[in-house]
Tab-separated table of C-alpha atoms in Angstrom:
chain	number	residue	atom	x	y	z
A	24	MET	CA	16.878	51.082	-100.487
A	25	PRO	CA	15.110	53.861	-98.943
A	26	SER	CA	15.934	57.503	-99.743
A	27	HIS	CA	16.315	60.671	-97.994
A	28	PHE	CA	13.416	61.588	-96.477
A	29	ALA	CA	12.208	58.133	-95.289
A	30	HIS	CA	14.919	57.752	-92.740
A	31	LEU	CA	14.204	60.983	-91.803
A	32	LEU	CA	11.213	59.785	-90.197
A	33	HIS	CA	12.487	57.345	-89.651
A	34	ILE	CA	15.428	58.425	-87.173
A	35	GLU	CA	11.975	61.095	-85.307
A	36	ASP	CA	9.366	58.508	-84.979
A	37	SER	CA	12.515	56.144	-83.501
A	38	LEU	CA	13.941	59.167	-80.955
A	39	GLN	CA	10.367	60.209	-80.416
A	40	ALA	CA	9.680	56.606	-79.205
A	41	ALA	CA	13.025	55.067	-77.062
A	42	LEU	CA	14.280	58.479	-76.210
A	43	PRO	CA	11.672	61.168	-76.105
A	44	ASP	CA	14.408	64.352	-73.662
A	45	LEU	CA	16.208	63.925	-77.131
A	46	TYR	CA	13.923	63.669	-78.734
A	47	ARG	CA	12.668	67.287	-77.968
A	48	GLN	CA	16.021	69.161	-78.454
A	49	SER	CA	15.492	68.211	-81.625
A	50	ASP	CA	14.143	70.960	-82.011
A	51	ASP	CA	17.555	72.360	-81.723
A	52	PRO	CA	18.811	73.299	-84.750
A	53	ALA	CA	22.189	72.525	-84.517
A	54	ILE	CA	21.184	68.772	-83.381
A	55	ARG	CA	18.311	68.172	-85.326
A	56	SER	CA	21.195	68.250	-88.459
A	57	PHE	CA	23.114	66.289	-86.850
A	58	LEU	CA	20.872	63.854	-87.174
A	59	ALA	CA	19.579	64.438	-89.910
A	60	LEU	CA	23.413	64.358	-91.322
A	61	GLY	CA	23.702	61.025	-89.421
A	62	ALA	CA	20.282	59.034	-90.316
A	63	GLN	CA	21.515	59.098	-94.933
A	64	GLY	CA	24.334	56.963	-93.487
A	65	PRO	CA	26.990	55.833	-96.441
A	66	ASP	CA	24.524	56.915	-98.918
A	67	LEU	CA	26.569	60.913	-98.352
A	68	PHE	CA	28.928	58.610	-99.861
A	69	TYR	CA	27.111	57.897	-102.607
A	70	HIS	CA	26.427	61.208	-103.337
A	71	ASN	CA	29.694	62.198	-104.696
A	72	ARG	CA	29.828	62.191	-107.295
A	73	HIS	CA	31.386	64.409	-108.525
A	74	ARG	CA	34.364	66.019	-106.395
A	75	MET	CA	37.926	63.776	-106.589
A	76	PRO	CA	39.215	61.837	-104.610
A	77	SER	CA	35.216	60.087	-104.352
A	78	ALA	CA	33.838	58.176	-101.006
A	79	LEU	CA	31.991	56.510	-103.063
A	80	LEU	CA	33.901	52.974	-102.360
A	81	TYR	CA	32.845	53.050	-99.085
A	82	GLY	CA	29.194	53.141	-99.715
A	83	SER	CA	29.959	50.198	-101.451
A	84	LEU	CA	31.519	48.548	-98.609
A	85	SER	CA	29.770	50.171	-95.891
A	86	HIS	CA	26.094	48.629	-97.310
A	87	ARG	CA	27.730	45.527	-97.266
A	88	LYS	CA	29.623	44.825	-93.753
A	89	ASN	CA	31.051	46.129	-90.767
A	90	TYR	CA	28.089	48.724	-89.422
A	91	GLY	CA	27.734	47.912	-86.023
A	92	LYS	CA	31.572	47.681	-86.173
A	93	VAL	CA	31.323	51.557	-87.506
A	94	VAL	CA	28.889	52.650	-85.515
A	95	ALA	CA	30.401	50.889	-81.956
A	96	ALA	CA	33.106	52.704	-82.711
A	97	MET	CA	32.112	56.040	-83.042
A	98	VAL	CA	31.014	55.552	-79.187
A	99	SER	CA	34.179	54.831	-78.533
A	100	HIS	CA	35.368	57.844	-79.814
A	101	ALA	CA	33.087	59.801	-78.060
A	102	THR	CA	32.760	58.685	-74.616
A	103	GLU	CA	36.788	57.671	-74.698
A	104	ARG	CA	36.455	62.737	-75.197
A	105	GLU	CA	33.564	62.763	-72.477
A	106	VAL	CA	31.252	63.601	-75.053
A	107	PRO	CA	27.672	63.132	-74.090
A	108	LEU	CA	25.283	61.632	-76.185
A	109	ARG	CA	23.076	64.470	-75.929
A	110	SER	CA	24.812	66.673	-78.132
A	111	PRO	CA	24.952	67.152	-82.439
A	112	PHE	CA	27.711	63.651	-82.153
A	113	GLY	CA	25.251	61.675	-79.793
A	114	ALA	CA	22.913	62.106	-82.272
A	115	PHE	CA	25.058	61.896	-85.543
A	116	VAL	CA	25.249	58.273	-84.279
A	117	LEU	CA	22.567	58.091	-83.090
A	118	GLY	CA	21.334	58.807	-86.672
A	119	TYR	CA	23.702	56.917	-88.091
A	120	GLY	CA	22.815	53.550	-87.099
A	121	SER	CA	19.595	53.474	-87.548
A	122	HIS	CA	20.153	54.587	-91.098
A	123	ALA	CA	21.076	50.382	-91.525
A	124	LEU	CA	18.123	48.642	-90.031
A	125	LEU	CA	15.695	50.404	-92.343
A	126	ASP	CA	17.715	49.735	-95.390
A	127	ARG	CA	17.310	45.712	-93.863
A	128	LYS	CA	13.648	46.521	-93.533
A	129	LEU	CA	12.501	48.228	-96.629
A	130	HIS	CA	14.833	47.347	-99.170
A	131	PRO	CA	13.280	44.128	-100.197
A	132	PHE	CA	9.975	45.574	-100.454
A	133	ILE	CA	11.747	48.628	-103.035
A	134	ASN	CA	13.143	46.461	-104.767
A	135	TYR	CA	10.663	43.350	-105.520
A	136	PHE	CA	7.887	46.468	-106.470
A	137	SER	CA	10.386	48.727	-108.708
A	138	ASP	CA	11.652	45.719	-110.398
A	139	LEU	CA	11.120	46.423	-114.072
A	140	PRO	CA	11.733	43.833	-117.699
A	141	ASP	CA	13.810	46.614	-119.432
A	142	ASP	CA	15.576	48.848	-116.942
A	143	ARG	CA	16.517	51.095	-120.798
A	144	VAL	CA	12.545	51.875	-120.813
A	145	PHE	CA	12.613	54.071	-117.050
A	146	PRO	CA	16.591	53.962	-116.264
A	147	ARG	CA	16.895	54.675	-112.302
A	148	ALA	CA	13.055	53.217	-111.630
A	149	HIS	CA	14.492	51.658	-108.327
A	150	ALA	CA	15.778	55.420	-107.686
A	151	PHE	CA	12.332	56.458	-108.741
A	152	PHE	CA	10.117	53.800	-106.102
A	153	GLU	CA	12.059	55.139	-103.813
A	154	ARG	CA	11.255	58.370	-104.191
A	155	LEU	CA	7.538	56.704	-103.925
A	156	VAL	CA	7.612	55.333	-101.231
A	157	ASP	CA	9.514	58.962	-99.344
A	158	VAL	CA	5.894	60.480	-100.495
A	159	LEU	CA	4.115	57.542	-99.016
A	160	LEU	CA	5.117	57.768	-95.658
A	161	MET	CA	5.709	62.304	-95.735
A	162	ARG	CA	1.721	61.757	-96.410
A	163	SER	CA	0.835	59.076	-93.810
A	164	ARG	CA	2.983	59.626	-90.816
A	165	ARG	CA	3.291	63.607	-91.323
A	166	GLY	CA	0.278	64.741	-93.700
A	167	SER	CA	2.959	66.390	-95.522
A	168	GLU	CA	4.474	66.286	-98.641
A	169	PRO	CA	8.714	66.314	-99.367
A	170	ARG	CA	8.014	68.895	-101.468
A	171	GLU	CA	7.210	71.168	-98.688
A	172	VAL	CA	9.360	70.816	-96.478
A	173	ASP	CA	13.323	72.602	-97.194
A	174	PHE	CA	15.719	69.463	-96.446
A	175	ARG	CA	18.113	70.933	-97.678
A	176	SER	CA	18.407	73.442	-95.107
A	177	ILE	CA	17.638	70.724	-92.390
A	178	VAL	CA	20.633	68.449	-93.162
A	179	ASP	CA	23.122	71.255	-93.199
A	180	CYS	CA	25.582	71.130	-90.886
A	181	GLY	CA	27.871	73.854	-92.486
A	182	THR	CA	30.232	74.064	-95.562
A	183	ALA	CA	32.179	71.950	-94.470
A	184	ILE	CA	32.021	68.297	-92.600
A	185	PRO	CA	31.720	68.903	-89.064
A	186	GLY	CA	35.223	67.954	-88.017
A	187	GLU	CA	34.150	65.722	-85.540
A	188	VAL	CA	32.087	63.925	-88.008
A	189	SER	CA	35.090	63.486	-89.596
A	190	GLU	CA	37.338	62.469	-87.001
A	191	ALA	CA	35.375	59.516	-86.239
A	192	LEU	CA	34.418	58.592	-89.379
A	193	THR	CA	38.444	57.924	-90.640
A	194	GLU	CA	39.236	55.916	-87.383
A	195	ALA	CA	35.755	53.746	-87.132
A	196	PHE	CA	36.507	53.207	-90.664
A	197	ASN	CA	40.078	52.364	-89.699
A	198	LEU	CA	38.829	50.057	-87.834
A	199	ALA	CA	36.160	48.146	-89.813
A	200	PHE	CA	37.717	48.429	-93.707
A	201	THR	CA	41.481	47.045	-94.447
A	202	ARG	CA	41.001	49.169	-97.334
A	203	ALA	CA	40.682	52.640	-95.990
A	204	GLU	CA	43.612	51.479	-92.880
A	205	SER	CA	46.139	52.834	-96.126
A	206	ASP	CA	44.139	55.858	-97.470
A	207	GLU	CA	45.808	58.764	-96.657
A	208	GLN	CA	42.657	60.440	-98.986
A	209	LEU	CA	40.951	59.555	-96.134
A	210	GLU	CA	39.185	63.097	-94.806
A	211	GLU	CA	39.996	64.022	-97.636
A	212	ARG	CA	37.331	62.092	-99.559
A	213	LEU	CA	34.403	62.703	-96.992
A	214	HIS	CA	35.079	65.960	-96.772
A	215	ASN	CA	33.888	65.666	-100.877
A	216	ALA	CA	31.792	63.448	-99.734
A	217	TYR	CA	29.994	65.755	-97.426
A	218	VAL	CA	29.556	68.485	-100.051
A	219	ASP	CA	28.869	66.992	-103.357
A	220	SER	CA	25.740	66.066	-101.055
A	221	LEU	CA	24.657	68.812	-100.202
A	222	GLY	CA	24.779	70.285	-103.967
A	223	PHE	CA	22.357	66.587	-104.285
A	224	TYR	CA	20.126	67.463	-101.907
A	225	ALA	CA	19.448	71.161	-103.021
A	226	TYR	CA	19.289	69.758	-106.778
A	227	THR	CA	17.008	67.650	-105.448
A	228	ASN	CA	14.887	70.079	-102.714
A	229	MET	CA	11.251	70.704	-103.022
A	230	ALA	CA	10.511	69.165	-106.356
A	231	ASP	CA	7.911	71.033	-108.444
A	232	HIS	CA	6.401	70.248	-111.624
A	233	ASN	CA	8.636	73.341	-112.521
A	234	THR	CA	11.912	71.516	-111.249
A	235	ILE	CA	10.683	68.806	-113.248
A	236	ALA	CA	9.762	70.495	-117.141
A	237	GLN	CA	13.678	71.904	-115.822
A	238	ALA	CA	15.382	69.378	-115.134
A	239	VAL	CA	13.224	67.667	-118.955
A	240	ASN	CA	14.221	70.577	-121.123
A	241	HIS	CA	18.517	70.161	-120.106
A	242	ALA	CA	18.377	66.465	-120.604
A	243	GLU	CA	20.200	65.836	-123.727
A	244	THR	CA	17.694	62.371	-125.024
A	245	GLU	CA	14.301	61.606	-123.337
A	246	ARG	CA	16.110	58.706	-121.864
A	247	HIS	CA	18.657	60.751	-120.279
A	248	ALA	CA	15.514	63.199	-118.950
A	249	ARG	CA	13.852	59.822	-117.757
A	250	ALA	CA	17.414	59.478	-115.665
A	251	MET	CA	17.038	62.961	-113.771
A	252	ILE	CA	13.237	62.884	-113.257
A	253	ALA	CA	14.587	59.603	-111.552
A	254	LEU	CA	16.024	61.649	-108.835
A	255	LEU	CA	13.093	63.901	-108.100
A	256	HIS	CA	10.249	63.345	-105.317
A	257	PRO	CA	6.461	63.273	-108.059
A	258	PRO	CA	4.667	66.376	-107.587
A	259	GLU	CA	1.928	64.287	-107.738
A	260	LEU	CA	1.937	60.130	-107.926
A	261	PRO	CA	-1.613	58.740	-110.316
A	262	ALA	CA	-4.580	57.209	-109.175
A	263	GLY	CA	-5.453	53.930	-109.240
A	264	TYR	CA	-1.780	52.363	-107.831
A	265	ASP	CA	-1.146	50.577	-105.022
A	266	PHE	CA	2.003	51.575	-104.497
A	267	ALA	CA	2.636	50.927	-101.009
A	268	ASN	CA	0.389	47.665	-101.011
A	269	ALA	CA	-2.134	48.748	-99.049
A	270	ALA	CA	-3.798	45.720	-100.347
A	271	HIS	CA	-1.898	43.646	-98.416
A	272	ASN	CA	-1.545	41.662	-101.936
A	273	GLU	CA	1.795	38.431	-101.967
A	274	TRP	CA	4.637	39.314	-103.371
A	275	CYS	CA	8.028	37.341	-102.537
A	276	HIS	CA	11.981	38.341	-101.106
A	277	PRO	CA	14.003	39.403	-104.254
A	278	CYS	CA	16.719	36.884	-103.591
A	279	ASP	CA	14.345	33.768	-102.675
A	280	GLU	CA	10.416	33.130	-104.562
A	281	HIS	CA	9.910	31.055	-102.228
A	282	ASP	CA	10.095	33.245	-99.022
A	283	THR	CA	6.373	35.353	-99.698
A	284	ARG	CA	5.040	38.137	-98.244
A	285	THR	CA	2.478	40.283	-97.415
A	286	ALA	CA	3.489	43.553	-95.866
A	287	SER	CA	2.446	47.018	-96.325
A	288	LEU	CA	5.361	49.412	-97.171
A	289	TYR	CA	3.159	51.280	-93.351
A	290	ASP	CA	3.511	47.442	-91.590
A	291	LEU	CA	7.256	47.284	-92.650
A	292	TYR	CA	7.755	50.941	-91.293
A	293	ASP	CA	6.478	50.541	-87.989
A	294	GLU	CA	8.392	47.007	-88.193
A	295	ALA	CA	11.470	49.372	-88.153
A	296	VAL	CA	10.836	51.887	-86.402
A	297	ASP	CA	9.272	48.837	-83.337
A	298	GLN	CA	12.957	47.947	-84.147
A	299	GLY	CA	14.760	51.392	-84.230
A	300	ALA	CA	13.496	52.337	-80.488
A	301	ARG	CA	15.094	49.311	-79.207
A	302	LEU	CA	18.397	50.157	-81.356
A	303	LEU	CA	19.095	53.648	-79.900
A	304	HIS	CA	18.019	52.512	-75.819
A	305	GLY	CA	21.363	49.901	-76.649
A	306	ILE	CA	22.987	52.099	-78.488
A	307	ALA	CA	22.459	55.182	-75.442
A	308	ALA	CA	23.193	52.242	-73.080
A	309	GLY	CA	26.518	51.513	-74.039
A	310	TRP	CA	27.623	54.998	-74.586
A	311	GLU	CA	26.646	55.545	-71.499
A	312	GLY	CA	28.353	52.765	-69.815
A	313	ARG	CA	25.010	50.242	-69.026
A	314	ILE	CA	25.948	47.873	-71.011
A	315	PRO	CA	29.240	47.399	-73.025
A	316	VAL	CA	30.230	48.680	-76.449
A	317	PHE	CA	31.520	45.480	-78.046
A	318	ASP	CA	34.431	45.925	-79.348
A	319	SER	CA	34.808	47.337	-81.857
A	320	GLN	CA	38.434	45.731	-83.249
A	321	ALA	CA	36.214	42.461	-83.170
A	322	GLY	CA	35.769	40.937	-86.461
């Protein structure tokens, strides 16, 4: 899956294409923070590795099924309470909706090019390639580097998960996942996921050579050091490697060797922005009552 900068860029570019008036409002720090947080989608639950009870299970569930049902339920939650689309919570839902689309578009590429014969040599190679993707997209789409952007501040929506986000996700998960219906600790799990995510973004924030050196110095083994480094954006990329497949060499879908492709990272990203714009148009139309929001309780 793409990492956090790729998702932030994707929602910003999709929003600019689809809803330019709302994109201009994203200069408001509150709206931008909710937009950035929403764009991380259920990756937030994967970051919940310290505080208990953990929401880790909901990261797996959300990436496997009923994503549209969750988004539709949050739209219904908002419209029933007359929350406008052009609000921090509206930005969160738009961001959350966009997350799955970019995952679906880039994950085969990342999975194919990060596959190693022996992951014991470089643990978390997949995660590290996600950071390479972040660097490449930041350079090509913003002319900057992850180390120059204070992502931790951008995504900060307060010391606790915003109440409207927790309430809406709790309601949506109860509709989408049988497991959530009997989970009396769901709201606590969501809070823990949010706080742990802020900790993760603080650890990885604006990583430079000194950050990497500290990670290596604190590691217990060389393998542990490699695993720690894999979560940090490299300050530099080695010359001579076409990480983005800009040369359009042939590759295949990891699940089907006969499904061959030549698309570059940038081709796939541009396609994801085009699809993201159409998705945001659809969410906005449903939110504003121009089309029906599909029944979030349906299968």
